[in-house]
PDB file of C-alpha atoms in Angstrom:
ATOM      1  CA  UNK I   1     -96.594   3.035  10.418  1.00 95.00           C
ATOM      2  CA  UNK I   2     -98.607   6.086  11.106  1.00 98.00           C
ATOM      3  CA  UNK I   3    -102.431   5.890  10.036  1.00 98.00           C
ATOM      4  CA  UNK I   4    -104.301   9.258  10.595  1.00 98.00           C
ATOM      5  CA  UNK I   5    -108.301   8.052  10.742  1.00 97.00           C
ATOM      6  CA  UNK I   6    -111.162  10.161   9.759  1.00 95.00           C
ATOM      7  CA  UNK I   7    -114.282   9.261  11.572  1.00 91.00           C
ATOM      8  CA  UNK I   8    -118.087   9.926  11.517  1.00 87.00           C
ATOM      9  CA  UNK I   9    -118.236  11.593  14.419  1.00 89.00           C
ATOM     10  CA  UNK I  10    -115.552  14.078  16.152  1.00 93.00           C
ATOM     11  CA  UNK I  11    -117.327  14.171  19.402  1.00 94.00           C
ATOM     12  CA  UNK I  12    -117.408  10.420  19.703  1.00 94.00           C
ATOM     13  CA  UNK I  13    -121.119  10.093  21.054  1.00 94.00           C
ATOM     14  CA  UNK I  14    -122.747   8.052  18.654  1.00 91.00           C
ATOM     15  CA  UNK I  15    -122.679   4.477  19.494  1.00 92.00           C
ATOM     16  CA  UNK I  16    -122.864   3.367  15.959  1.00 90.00           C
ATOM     17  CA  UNK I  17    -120.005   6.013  14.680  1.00 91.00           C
ATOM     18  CA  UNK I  18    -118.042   4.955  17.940  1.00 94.00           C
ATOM     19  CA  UNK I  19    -118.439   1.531  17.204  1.00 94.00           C
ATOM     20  CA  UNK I  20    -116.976   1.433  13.603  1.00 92.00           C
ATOM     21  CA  UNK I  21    -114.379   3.787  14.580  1.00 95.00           C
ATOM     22  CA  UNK I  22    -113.353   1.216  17.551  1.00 96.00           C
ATOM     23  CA  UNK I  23    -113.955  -1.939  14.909  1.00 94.00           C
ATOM     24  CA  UNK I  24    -111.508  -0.005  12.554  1.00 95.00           C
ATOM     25  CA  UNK I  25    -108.911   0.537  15.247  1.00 96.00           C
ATOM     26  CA  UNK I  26    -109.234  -3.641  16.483  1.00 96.00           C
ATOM     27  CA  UNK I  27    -108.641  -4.479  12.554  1.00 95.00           C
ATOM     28  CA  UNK I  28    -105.789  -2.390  11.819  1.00 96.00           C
ATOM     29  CA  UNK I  29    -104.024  -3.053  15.100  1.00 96.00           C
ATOM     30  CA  UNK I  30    -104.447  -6.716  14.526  1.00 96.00           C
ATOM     31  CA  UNK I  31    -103.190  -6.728  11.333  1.00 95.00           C
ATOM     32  CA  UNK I  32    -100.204  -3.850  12.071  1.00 96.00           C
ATOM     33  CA  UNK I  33     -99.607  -4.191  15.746  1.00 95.00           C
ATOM     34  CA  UNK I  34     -96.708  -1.318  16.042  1.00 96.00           C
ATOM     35  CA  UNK I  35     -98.953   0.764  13.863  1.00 97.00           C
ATOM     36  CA  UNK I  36     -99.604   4.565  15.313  1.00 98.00           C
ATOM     37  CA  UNK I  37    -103.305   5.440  15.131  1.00 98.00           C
ATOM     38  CA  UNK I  38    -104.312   9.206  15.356  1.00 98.00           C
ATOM     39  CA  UNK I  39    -107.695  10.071  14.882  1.00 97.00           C
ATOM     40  CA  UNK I  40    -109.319  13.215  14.250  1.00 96.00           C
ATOM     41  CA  UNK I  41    -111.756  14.285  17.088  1.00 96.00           C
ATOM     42  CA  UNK I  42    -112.521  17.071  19.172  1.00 96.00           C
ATOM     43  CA  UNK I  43    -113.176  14.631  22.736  1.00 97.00           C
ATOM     44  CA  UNK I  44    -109.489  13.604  23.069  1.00 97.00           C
ATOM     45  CA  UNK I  45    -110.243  12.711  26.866  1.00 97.00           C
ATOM     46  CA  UNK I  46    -112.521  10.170  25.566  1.00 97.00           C
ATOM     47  CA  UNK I  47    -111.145   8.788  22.687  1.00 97.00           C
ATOM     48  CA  UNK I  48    -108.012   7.814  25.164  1.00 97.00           C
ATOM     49  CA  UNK I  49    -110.709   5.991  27.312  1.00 97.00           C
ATOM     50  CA  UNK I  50    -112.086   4.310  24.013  1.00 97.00           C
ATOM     51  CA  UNK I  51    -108.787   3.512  21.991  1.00 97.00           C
ATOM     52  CA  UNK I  52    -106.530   3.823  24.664  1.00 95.00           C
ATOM     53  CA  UNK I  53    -103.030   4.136  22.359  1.00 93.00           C
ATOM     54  CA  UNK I  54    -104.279   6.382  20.041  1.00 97.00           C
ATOM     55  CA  UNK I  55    -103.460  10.238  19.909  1.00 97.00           C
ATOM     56  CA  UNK I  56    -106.009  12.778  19.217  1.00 96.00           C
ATOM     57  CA  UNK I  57    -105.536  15.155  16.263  1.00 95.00           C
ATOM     58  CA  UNK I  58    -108.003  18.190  16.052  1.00 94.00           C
ATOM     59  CA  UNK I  59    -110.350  18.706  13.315  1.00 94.00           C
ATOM     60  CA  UNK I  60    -110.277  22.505  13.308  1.00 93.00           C
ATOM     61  CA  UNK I  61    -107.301  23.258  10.334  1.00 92.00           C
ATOM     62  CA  UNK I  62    -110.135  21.500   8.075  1.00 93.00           C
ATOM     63  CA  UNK I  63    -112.644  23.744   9.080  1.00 91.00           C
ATOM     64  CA  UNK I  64    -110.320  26.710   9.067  1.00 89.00           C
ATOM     65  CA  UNK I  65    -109.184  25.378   5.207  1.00 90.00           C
ATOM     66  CA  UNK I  66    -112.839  24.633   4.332  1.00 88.00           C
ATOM     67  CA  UNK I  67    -113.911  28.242   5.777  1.00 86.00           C
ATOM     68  CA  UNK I  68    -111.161  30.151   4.018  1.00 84.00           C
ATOM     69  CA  UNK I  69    -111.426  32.078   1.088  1.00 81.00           C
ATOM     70  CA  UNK I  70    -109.124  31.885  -2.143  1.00 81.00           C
ATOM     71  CA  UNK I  71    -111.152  33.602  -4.411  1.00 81.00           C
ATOM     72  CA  UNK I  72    -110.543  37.814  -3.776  1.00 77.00           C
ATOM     73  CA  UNK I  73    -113.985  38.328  -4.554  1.00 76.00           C
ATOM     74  CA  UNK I  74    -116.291  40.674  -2.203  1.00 77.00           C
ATOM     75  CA  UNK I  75    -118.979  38.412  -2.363  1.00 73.00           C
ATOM     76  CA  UNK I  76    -120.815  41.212  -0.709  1.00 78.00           C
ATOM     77  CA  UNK I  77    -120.627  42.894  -3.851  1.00 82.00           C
ATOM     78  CA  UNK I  78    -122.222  39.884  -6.024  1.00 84.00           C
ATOM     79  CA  UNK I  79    -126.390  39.644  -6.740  1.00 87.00           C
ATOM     80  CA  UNK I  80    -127.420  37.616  -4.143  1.00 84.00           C
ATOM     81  CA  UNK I  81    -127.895  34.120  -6.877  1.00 83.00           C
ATOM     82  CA  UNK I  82    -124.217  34.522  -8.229  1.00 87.00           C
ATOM     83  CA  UNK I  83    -123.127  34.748  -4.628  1.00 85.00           C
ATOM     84  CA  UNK I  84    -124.181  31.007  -3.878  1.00 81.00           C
ATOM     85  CA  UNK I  85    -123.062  30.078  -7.732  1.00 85.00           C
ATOM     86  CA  UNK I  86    -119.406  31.504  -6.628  1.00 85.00           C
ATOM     87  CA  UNK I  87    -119.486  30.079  -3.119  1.00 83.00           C
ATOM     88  CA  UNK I  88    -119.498  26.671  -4.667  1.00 83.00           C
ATOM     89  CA  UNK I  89    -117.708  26.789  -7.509  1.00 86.00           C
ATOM     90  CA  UNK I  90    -114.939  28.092  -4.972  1.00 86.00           C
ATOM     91  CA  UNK I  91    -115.699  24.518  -3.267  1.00 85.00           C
ATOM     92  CA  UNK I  92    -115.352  23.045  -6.126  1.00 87.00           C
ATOM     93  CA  UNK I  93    -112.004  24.640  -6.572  1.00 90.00           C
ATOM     94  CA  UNK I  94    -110.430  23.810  -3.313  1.00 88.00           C
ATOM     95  CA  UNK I  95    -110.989  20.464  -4.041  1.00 86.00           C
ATOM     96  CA  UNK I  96    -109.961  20.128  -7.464  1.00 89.00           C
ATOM     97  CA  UNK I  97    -106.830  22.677  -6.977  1.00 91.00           C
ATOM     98  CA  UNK I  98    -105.640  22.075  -3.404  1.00 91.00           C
ATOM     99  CA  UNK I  99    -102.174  23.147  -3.985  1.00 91.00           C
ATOM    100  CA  UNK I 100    -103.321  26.268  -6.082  1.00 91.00           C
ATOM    101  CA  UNK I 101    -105.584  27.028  -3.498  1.00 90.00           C
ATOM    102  CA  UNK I 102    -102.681  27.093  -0.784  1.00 89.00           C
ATOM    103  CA  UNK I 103    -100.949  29.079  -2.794  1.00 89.00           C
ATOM    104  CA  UNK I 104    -103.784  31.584  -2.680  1.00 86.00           C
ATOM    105  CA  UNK I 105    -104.924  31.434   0.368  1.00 85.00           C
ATOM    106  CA  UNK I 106    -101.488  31.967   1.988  1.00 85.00           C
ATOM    107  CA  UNK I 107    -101.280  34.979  -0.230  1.00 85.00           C
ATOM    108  CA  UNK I 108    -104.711  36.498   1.677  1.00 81.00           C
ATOM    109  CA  UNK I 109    -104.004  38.329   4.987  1.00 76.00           C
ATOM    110  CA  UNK I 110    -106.787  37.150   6.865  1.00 75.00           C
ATOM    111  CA  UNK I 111    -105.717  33.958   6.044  1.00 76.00           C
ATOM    112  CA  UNK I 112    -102.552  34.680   7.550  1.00 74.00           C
ATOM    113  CA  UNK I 113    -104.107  36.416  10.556  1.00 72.00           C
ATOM    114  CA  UNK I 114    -106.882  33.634  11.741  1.00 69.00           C
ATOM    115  CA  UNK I 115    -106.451  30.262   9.917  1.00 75.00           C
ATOM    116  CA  UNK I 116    -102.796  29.307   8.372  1.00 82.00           C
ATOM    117  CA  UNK I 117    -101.850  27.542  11.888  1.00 87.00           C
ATOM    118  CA  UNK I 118    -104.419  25.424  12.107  1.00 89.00           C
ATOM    119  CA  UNK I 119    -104.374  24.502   8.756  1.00 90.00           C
ATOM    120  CA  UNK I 120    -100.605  24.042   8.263  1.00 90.00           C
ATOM    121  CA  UNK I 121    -101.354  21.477  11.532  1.00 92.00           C
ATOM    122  CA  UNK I 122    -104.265  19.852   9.717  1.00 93.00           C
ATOM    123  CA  UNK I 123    -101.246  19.599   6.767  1.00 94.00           C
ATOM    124  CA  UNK I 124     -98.982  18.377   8.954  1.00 95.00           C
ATOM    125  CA  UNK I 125    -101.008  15.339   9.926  1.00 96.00           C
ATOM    126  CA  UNK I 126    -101.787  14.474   6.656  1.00 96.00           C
ATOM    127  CA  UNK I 127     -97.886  14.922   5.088  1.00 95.00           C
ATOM    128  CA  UNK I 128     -96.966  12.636   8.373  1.00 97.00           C
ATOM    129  CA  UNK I 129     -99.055   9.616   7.614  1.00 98.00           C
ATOM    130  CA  UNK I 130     -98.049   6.577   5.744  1.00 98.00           C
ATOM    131  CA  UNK I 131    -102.207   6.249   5.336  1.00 98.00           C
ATOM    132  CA  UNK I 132    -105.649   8.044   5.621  1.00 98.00           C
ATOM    133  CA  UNK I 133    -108.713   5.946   6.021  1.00 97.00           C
ATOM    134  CA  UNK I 134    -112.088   7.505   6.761  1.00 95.00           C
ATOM    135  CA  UNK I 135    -114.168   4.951   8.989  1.00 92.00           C
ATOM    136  CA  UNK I 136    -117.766   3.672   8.396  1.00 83.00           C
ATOM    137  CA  UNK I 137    -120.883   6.068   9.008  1.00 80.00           C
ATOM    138  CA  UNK I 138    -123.931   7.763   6.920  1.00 78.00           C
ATOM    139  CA  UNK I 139    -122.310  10.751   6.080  1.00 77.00           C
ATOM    140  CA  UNK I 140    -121.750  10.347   1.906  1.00 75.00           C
ATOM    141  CA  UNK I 141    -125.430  11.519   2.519  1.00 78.00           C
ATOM    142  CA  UNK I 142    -126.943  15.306   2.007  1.00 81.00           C
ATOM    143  CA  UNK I 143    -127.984  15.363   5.551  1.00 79.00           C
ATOM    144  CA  UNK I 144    -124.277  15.080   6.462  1.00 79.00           C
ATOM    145  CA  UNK I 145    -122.985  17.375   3.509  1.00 79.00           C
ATOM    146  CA  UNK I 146    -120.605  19.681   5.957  1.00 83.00           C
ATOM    147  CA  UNK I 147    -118.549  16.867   7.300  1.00 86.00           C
ATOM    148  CA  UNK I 148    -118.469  14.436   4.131  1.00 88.00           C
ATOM    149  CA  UNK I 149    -117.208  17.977   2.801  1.00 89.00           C
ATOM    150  CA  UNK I 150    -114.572  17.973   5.406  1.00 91.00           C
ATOM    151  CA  UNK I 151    -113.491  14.092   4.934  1.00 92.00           C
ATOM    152  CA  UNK I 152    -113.042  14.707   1.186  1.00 91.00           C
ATOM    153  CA  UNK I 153    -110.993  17.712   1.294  1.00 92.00           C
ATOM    154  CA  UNK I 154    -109.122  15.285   3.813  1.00 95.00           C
ATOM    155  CA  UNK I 155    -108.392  12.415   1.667  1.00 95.00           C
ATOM    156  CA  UNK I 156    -107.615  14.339  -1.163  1.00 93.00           C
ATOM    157  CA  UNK I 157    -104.881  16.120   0.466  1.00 94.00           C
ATOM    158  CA  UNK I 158    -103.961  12.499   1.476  1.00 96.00           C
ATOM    159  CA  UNK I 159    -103.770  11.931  -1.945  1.00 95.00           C
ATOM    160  CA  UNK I 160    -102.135  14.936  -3.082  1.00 93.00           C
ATOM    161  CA  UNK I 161     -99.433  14.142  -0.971  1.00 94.00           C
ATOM    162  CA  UNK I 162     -98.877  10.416  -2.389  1.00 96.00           C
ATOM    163  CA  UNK I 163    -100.802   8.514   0.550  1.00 97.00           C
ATOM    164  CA  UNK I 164    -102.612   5.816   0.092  1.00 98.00           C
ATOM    165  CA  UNK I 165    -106.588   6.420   1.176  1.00 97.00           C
ATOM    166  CA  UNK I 166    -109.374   3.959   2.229  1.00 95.00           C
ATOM    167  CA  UNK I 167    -112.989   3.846   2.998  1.00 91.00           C
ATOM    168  CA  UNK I 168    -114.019   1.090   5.850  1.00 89.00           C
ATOM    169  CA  UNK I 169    -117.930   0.160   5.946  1.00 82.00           C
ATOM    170  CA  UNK I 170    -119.704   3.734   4.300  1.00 77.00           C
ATOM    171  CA  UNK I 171    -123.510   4.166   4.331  1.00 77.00           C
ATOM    172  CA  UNK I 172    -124.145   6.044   1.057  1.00 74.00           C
ATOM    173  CA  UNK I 173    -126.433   8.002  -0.357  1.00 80.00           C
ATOM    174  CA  UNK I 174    -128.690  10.076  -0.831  1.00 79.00           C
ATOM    175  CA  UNK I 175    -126.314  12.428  -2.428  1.00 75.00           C
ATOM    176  CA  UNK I 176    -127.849  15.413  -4.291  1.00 79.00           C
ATOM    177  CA  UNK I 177    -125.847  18.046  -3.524  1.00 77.00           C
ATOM    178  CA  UNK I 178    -124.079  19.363  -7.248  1.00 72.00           C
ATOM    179  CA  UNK I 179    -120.710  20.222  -5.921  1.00 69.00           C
ATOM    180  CA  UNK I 180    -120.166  17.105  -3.463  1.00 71.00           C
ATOM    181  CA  UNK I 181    -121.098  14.681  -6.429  1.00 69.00           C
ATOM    182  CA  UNK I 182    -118.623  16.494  -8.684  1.00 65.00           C
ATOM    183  CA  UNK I 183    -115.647  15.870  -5.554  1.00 64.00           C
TER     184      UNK I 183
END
């Protein structure tokens, strides 16, 4: 069984985010022992030291897919108000749309030219899991908005895809921010 894990912290150097993520890891290995854990992070040298079996997956095809346009709108163009307005509606898009949004974004040519490897990897890792889970931390909070962005987008290609997500130990709140609550 192969379980790709979201955590709260890519660089692994909060104690509290590390902790969860290695309390997550104990419980799942207990309960599947054979199972494959890979982990998103961007400190693979010390997430072997930390979970010792699992492989490191990097987080940068979610940035690149969070980052990429679908919309073929020079924003540059737009008043400055409807800018932000179609910034996050576009957001909103992605999320509600994934597989429309693929299908537009591949269509782009700087899509093609700086992010469609590292996203089609990011998609890779999800399509190859039997389940996501994002492990416990604060960030379904505003102050964390980019990366619960990121986890989201995550899960709901998990879902997409058929997989089966979880949550293990989440902090919530406060959560303010329009198009995150609407995700």
């Amino acid at each position: 069984m192969k379980i790709l894990i979201e955590n709260s912290g890519y660089h692994l150097r909060n104690l509290g985010d590390v902790a969860m993520l290695q309390a997550a890891a104990s419980v799942i290995l207990e309960l599947r022992p054979q199972a494959q854990l890979r982990i998103f992070t961007t400190a693979p040298e010390r997430l072997s030291k930390l979970i010792p079996d699992a492989q490191a997956i990097a987080p940068t095809g979610q940035a690149a897919w969070l980052a990429a346009k679908c919309w073929p709108v020079p924003q540059r163009l737009l008043p400055r108000n409807l800018r932000s307005w179609v910034y996050e509606e576009e957001k909103v898009f992605k999320f509600m749309h994934p597989v429309s949004t693929l299908v537009r974004m591949r269509q782009r040519a700087d899509f093609k030219k700086f992010s469609s490897t590292a996203v089609e990897a990011w998609l890779e890792a999800i399509r190859s899991a039997d389940i996501v889970i994002a492990t416990g931390g604060g960030f379904f909070t505003n102050a964390f908005a980019g990366h619960l962005e990121g986890i989201l987008h995550t899960l709901r290609w998990a879902q997409v895809k058929g997989k089966p997500t979880a949550l293990m130990g989440q902090g919530l709140g406060p959560l303010s921010i329009r198009c995150l609550r609407r995700c």
